[in-house]
Short mmCIF file of C-alpha atoms in Angstrom, two decimals:
data_model
loop_
_atom_site.label_atom_id
_atom_site.label_comp_id
_atom_site.label_asym_id
_atom_site.label_seq_id
_atom_site.Cartn_x
_atom_site.Cartn_y
_atom_site.Cartn_z
CA MET A 214 89.42 95.64 53.46
CA LYS A 215 91.94 96.66 56.13
CA LYS A 216 89.13 97.13 58.67
CA ILE A 217 87.59 93.77 57.76
CA ASN A 218 90.93 92.00 58.24
CA SER A 219 91.48 93.73 61.60
CA LEU A 220 87.99 92.77 62.75
CA ALA A 221 88.50 89.16 61.65
CA LEU A 222 91.78 89.03 63.58
CA LEU A 223 90.08 90.43 66.69
CA LEU A 224 87.30 87.83 66.45
CA CYS A 225 89.81 85.01 66.04
CA ILE A 226 91.70 86.13 69.13
CA SER A 227 88.45 86.35 71.07
CA LEU A 228 87.42 82.83 70.06
CA PHE A 229 90.84 81.48 70.96
CA VAL A 230 90.90 82.96 74.44
CA SER A 231 87.24 82.02 75.00
CA ALA A 232 88.10 78.35 74.41
CA GLN A 233 90.57 78.36 77.31
CA THR A 234 89.59 77.14 80.75
CA ASP A 235 88.48 79.98 83.02
CA THR A 236 90.32 78.92 86.16
CA LEU A 237 89.43 82.11 88.01
CA PHE A 238 85.79 81.11 88.33
CA LYS A 239 86.15 77.32 88.60
CA ASP A 240 89.14 77.07 90.91
CA LYS A 241 87.94 78.35 94.28
CA THR A 242 91.48 78.20 95.74
CA PHE A 243 92.70 80.91 93.38
CA ARG A 244 93.90 83.77 95.56
CA PHE A 245 95.74 86.31 93.37
CA GLN A 246 95.02 88.12 90.14
CA GLY A 247 96.82 90.92 88.33
CA GLN A 248 95.41 93.05 85.51
CA LEU A 249 97.26 95.40 83.20
CA GLY A 250 95.48 97.11 80.34
CA PHE A 251 94.77 100.17 78.24
CA ASN A 252 91.85 102.40 77.36
CA ALA A 253 90.55 100.69 74.21
CA THR A 254 87.73 103.13 73.41
CA SER A 255 89.43 104.73 70.40
CA PHE A 256 90.29 101.32 68.94
CA LEU A 257 86.89 99.70 69.42
CA LYS A 258 84.86 102.67 68.22
CA GLN A 259 86.30 102.18 64.73
CA PHE A 260 84.10 99.06 64.52
CA ILE A 261 81.22 100.22 66.73
CA VAL A 262 80.43 103.62 65.18
CA LEU A 263 82.37 103.42 61.90
CA ASN A 264 84.61 106.41 62.56
CA ASN A 265 81.82 108.58 63.93
CA GLN A 266 83.62 111.21 66.00
CA ASN A 267 80.56 111.88 68.17
CA LEU A 268 81.60 109.14 70.59
CA THR A 269 83.56 110.98 73.29
CA GLN A 270 86.35 109.30 75.22
CA VAL A 271 85.58 110.37 78.75
CA SER A 272 88.29 108.53 80.68
CA PRO A 273 91.68 110.33 80.71
CA TYR A 274 93.52 107.19 81.90
CA ASP A 275 95.39 105.54 79.04
CA VAL A 276 96.95 102.75 81.16
CA ASN A 277 95.43 100.99 84.16
CA GLY A 278 96.48 98.26 86.53
CA LYS A 279 95.00 96.17 89.34
CA PHE A 280 96.31 93.64 91.86
CA LEU A 281 93.54 91.62 93.49
CA VAL A 282 93.56 89.15 96.37
CA GLY A 283 90.81 86.60 97.00
CA VAL A 284 88.76 86.76 100.19
CA LYS A 285 89.50 83.56 102.12
CA TYR A 286 85.98 82.59 103.18
CA VAL A 287 84.10 84.14 100.25
CA PRO A 288 85.53 82.64 97.02
CA SER A 289 83.47 84.92 94.77
CA LEU A 290 85.10 88.11 96.13
CA LEU A 291 88.41 89.73 95.20
CA ILE A 292 89.84 92.94 96.65
CA GLY A 293 92.93 95.03 95.98
CA PRO A 294 94.47 98.35 94.84
CA ARG A 295 94.01 99.90 91.40
CA VAL A 296 95.88 102.66 89.56
CA GLY A 297 95.39 104.63 86.34
CA LEU A 298 97.76 106.87 84.38
CA GLY A 299 97.21 109.19 81.45
CA TYR A 300 99.31 111.70 79.50
CA SER A 301 98.78 113.81 76.40
CA ASN A 302 100.81 116.52 74.65
CA THR A 303 99.93 118.59 71.59
CA HIS A 304 102.19 121.03 69.74
CA THR A 305 100.98 123.35 66.97
CA TYR A 306 102.84 125.96 64.94
CA SER A 307 101.65 128.54 62.43
CA ASN A 308 103.47 131.18 60.41
CA ASN A 309 101.91 134.09 58.53
CA ASP A 310 104.52 135.42 56.10
CA GLN A 311 102.40 138.34 54.99
CA GLN A 312 101.98 139.73 58.50
CA THR A 313 105.28 138.28 59.79
CA ASN A 314 103.52 136.53 62.67
CA GLU A 315 104.60 133.26 64.23
CA ARG A 316 102.62 131.35 66.82
CA SER A 317 103.36 128.12 68.66
CA THR A 318 101.15 126.38 71.20
CA ASP A 319 101.94 123.52 73.57
CA ILE A 320 99.14 121.79 75.49
CA SER A 321 99.88 118.98 77.95
CA SER A 322 97.88 117.11 80.55
CA ARG A 323 98.61 114.42 83.12
CA ALA A 324 96.07 112.25 84.92
CA PHE A 325 96.61 109.96 87.89
CA ARG A 326 94.29 107.95 90.08
CA VAL A 327 94.73 105.39 92.82
CA GLY A 328 92.04 103.51 94.65
CA LEU A 329 90.69 100.34 96.19
CA GLU A 330 88.46 97.89 94.30
CA LEU A 331 86.18 95.03 95.37
CA GLN A 332 85.13 92.54 92.70
CA HIS A 333 82.15 90.20 92.96
CA ILE A 334 82.15 87.25 90.54
CA LEU A 335 78.61 86.82 89.23
CA SER A 336 79.30 84.07 86.68
CA LYS A 337 82.04 82.64 84.51
CA ARG A 338 81.97 85.71 82.24
CA TRP A 339 80.52 88.55 84.30
CA ILE A 340 81.97 90.45 87.25
CA ILE A 341 80.62 93.53 88.98
CA TYR A 342 83.01 95.71 90.95
CA TYR A 343 82.88 98.64 93.36
CA GLY A 344 85.55 100.96 94.66
CA VAL A 345 86.74 104.37 95.67
CA ASP A 346 89.38 106.55 93.96
CA TYR A 347 91.65 109.49 94.67
CA ILE A 348 92.42 111.50 91.51
CA ASN A 349 94.98 114.14 90.59
CA HIS A 350 94.96 115.89 87.22
CA THR A 351 97.30 118.67 86.02
CA GLY A 352 97.35 120.60 82.78
CA SER A 353 99.29 123.41 81.16
CA THR A 354 99.03 125.52 78.03
CA SER A 355 101.73 127.78 76.62
CA SER A 356 101.03 130.02 73.63
CA ILE A 357 103.87 132.13 72.22
CA THR A 358 103.26 134.77 69.55
CA THR A 359 106.13 136.55 67.81
CA THR A 360 105.37 139.62 65.69
CA SER A 361 107.93 141.47 63.55
CA PHE A 362 107.42 144.81 61.86
CA THR A 363 109.70 147.20 59.97
CA SER A 364 109.53 150.98 60.21
CA GLY A 365 111.64 154.14 59.80
CA PHE A 366 114.42 155.07 57.46
CA PRO A 367 116.76 153.40 57.27
CA PRO A 368 114.39 150.44 57.91
CA VAL A 369 114.54 148.99 61.41
CA THR A 370 112.89 145.67 62.27
CA ASN A 371 111.29 145.38 65.69
CA THR A 372 110.17 142.07 67.18
CA THR A 373 107.64 141.58 69.96
CA LYS A 374 107.31 138.24 71.74
CA THR A 375 104.28 137.54 73.92
CA GLU A 376 103.63 134.38 75.94
CA ILE A 377 100.34 133.38 77.57
CA ALA A 378 100.80 130.54 80.06
CA THR A 379 97.98 128.81 81.92
CA THR A 380 98.14 126.01 84.46
CA SER A 381 95.43 123.96 86.13
CA LYS A 382 95.23 121.32 88.84
CA SER A 383 92.33 119.17 89.97
CA THR A 384 92.19 116.85 92.97
CA GLY A 385 89.35 114.88 94.46
CA GLY A 386 87.80 111.45 94.51
CA GLY A 387 84.75 109.38 95.19
CA PRO A 388 83.02 106.04 94.60
CA ILE A 389 82.91 104.05 91.37
CA ILE A 390 80.89 101.08 90.12
CA GLY A 391 81.71 98.99 87.07
CA ILE A 392 81.13 95.79 85.19
CA GLN A 393 83.68 93.43 83.64
CA PHE A 394 83.25 90.82 80.92
CA ASN A 395 85.79 87.97 80.82
CA ILE A 396 86.46 87.10 77.18
CA GLY A 397 88.67 84.27 78.38
CA ARG A 398 91.26 83.42 80.94
CA TRP A 399 93.72 86.07 79.78
CA VAL A 400 91.59 88.92 78.43
CA CYS A 401 88.71 90.95 79.86
CA LEU A 402 86.80 94.13 79.02
CA GLY A 403 85.45 96.57 81.59
CA THR A 404 83.62 99.86 81.90
CA GLU A 405 82.59 101.90 84.92
CA THR A 406 80.69 104.89 86.24
CA SER A 407 82.29 107.28 88.72
CA PHE A 408 80.90 109.94 91.04
CA TYR A 409 83.74 112.33 91.93
CA TYR A 410 83.93 115.47 94.01
CA ILE A 411 86.63 117.64 92.43
CA GLN A 412 88.39 120.80 93.58
CA SER A 413 90.17 122.73 90.81
CA THR A 414 92.59 125.66 90.72
CA SER A 415 93.93 127.47 87.66
CA GLY A 416 96.25 130.36 86.90
CA SER A 417 97.04 132.48 83.86
CA LYS A 418 99.97 134.80 83.17
CA THR A 419 100.88 136.97 80.18
CA THR A 420 104.44 138.17 79.66
CA SER A 421 105.73 140.21 76.75
CA SER A 422 108.82 142.03 75.54
CA ASN A 423 106.44 144.97 75.11
CA PRO A 424 105.64 146.26 78.63
CA ASN A 425 102.22 147.45 77.46
CA ASN A 426 101.18 143.82 76.75
CA THR A 427 102.16 142.37 80.12
CA VAL A 428 99.20 141.28 82.28
CA PRO A 429 99.50 140.38 86.00
CA GLU A 430 98.98 136.72 86.91
CA THR A 431 95.39 135.76 87.70
CA PHE A 432 93.98 132.78 89.61
CA ALA A 433 90.64 130.97 89.81
CA ASP A 434 89.17 128.27 92.06
CA SER A 435 86.19 125.97 91.57
CA ARG A 436 84.53 122.99 93.23
CA THR A 437 82.38 120.56 91.26
CA THR A 438 80.65 117.24 91.67
CA GLN A 439 81.19 115.19 88.52
CA PHE A 440 79.16 112.19 87.41
CA VAL A 441 80.98 110.29 84.65
CA LEU A 442 78.98 107.87 82.52
CA PRO A 443 80.61 104.66 81.20
CA PHE A 444 81.49 105.90 77.71
CA PHE A 445 84.86 104.17 77.66
CA ILE A 446 86.12 100.59 77.60
CA ASN A 447 89.25 99.20 79.22
CA CYS A 448 90.89 96.11 77.74
CA ASN A 449 92.94 94.27 80.38
CA VAL A 450 95.35 91.35 80.23
CA VAL A 451 94.87 89.03 83.23
CA PHE A 452 97.89 87.30 84.78
#
């Protein structure tokens, strides 16, 4: 019932905004447009695939924004900068009383992109857009394991703490192409395909209170060409 009510609310909002006048397409003197939105894939997939977890959210950008300016002599074109930001952090903790082991893990990632976008208005509802992006992604993982054991007489408790830390960084960029559907004057949905060339570096280091467990820091480099299919949907508010 909760899902049905949420879906009904979404449909009502869509009908309301669809009834508004779409001044962007009809008013050829319109010169500026801003968009601010979020990655709505996780929300919409609840209705599209009924909680099927097989639908992967490819885009790491949770929030996106655009500022577009109309081309003076070509009313159907808009051009301007675009940005995207993403952040995630996960913390886990486990404790084994029988073996007196404790383990905590922190995983974080940050994603940033900036680019230039050109929009071509096809009709009142449909827009196709092209662009080019620069991307910068960073990630880190820290896993700390603490082990305690008792030996000898009288009993003496010894504790060993080991940390494995990894970091990664990816930079690159390339062209994108997307399509946007205008639900109404104030709301639109969009998805896109990107073709990025990415250079990545990573490092790993193990430190421990037990000198026998310490491992020297290691590094790795890679270069990839990544083709991202449009398996995500952005929901933007137009102003």
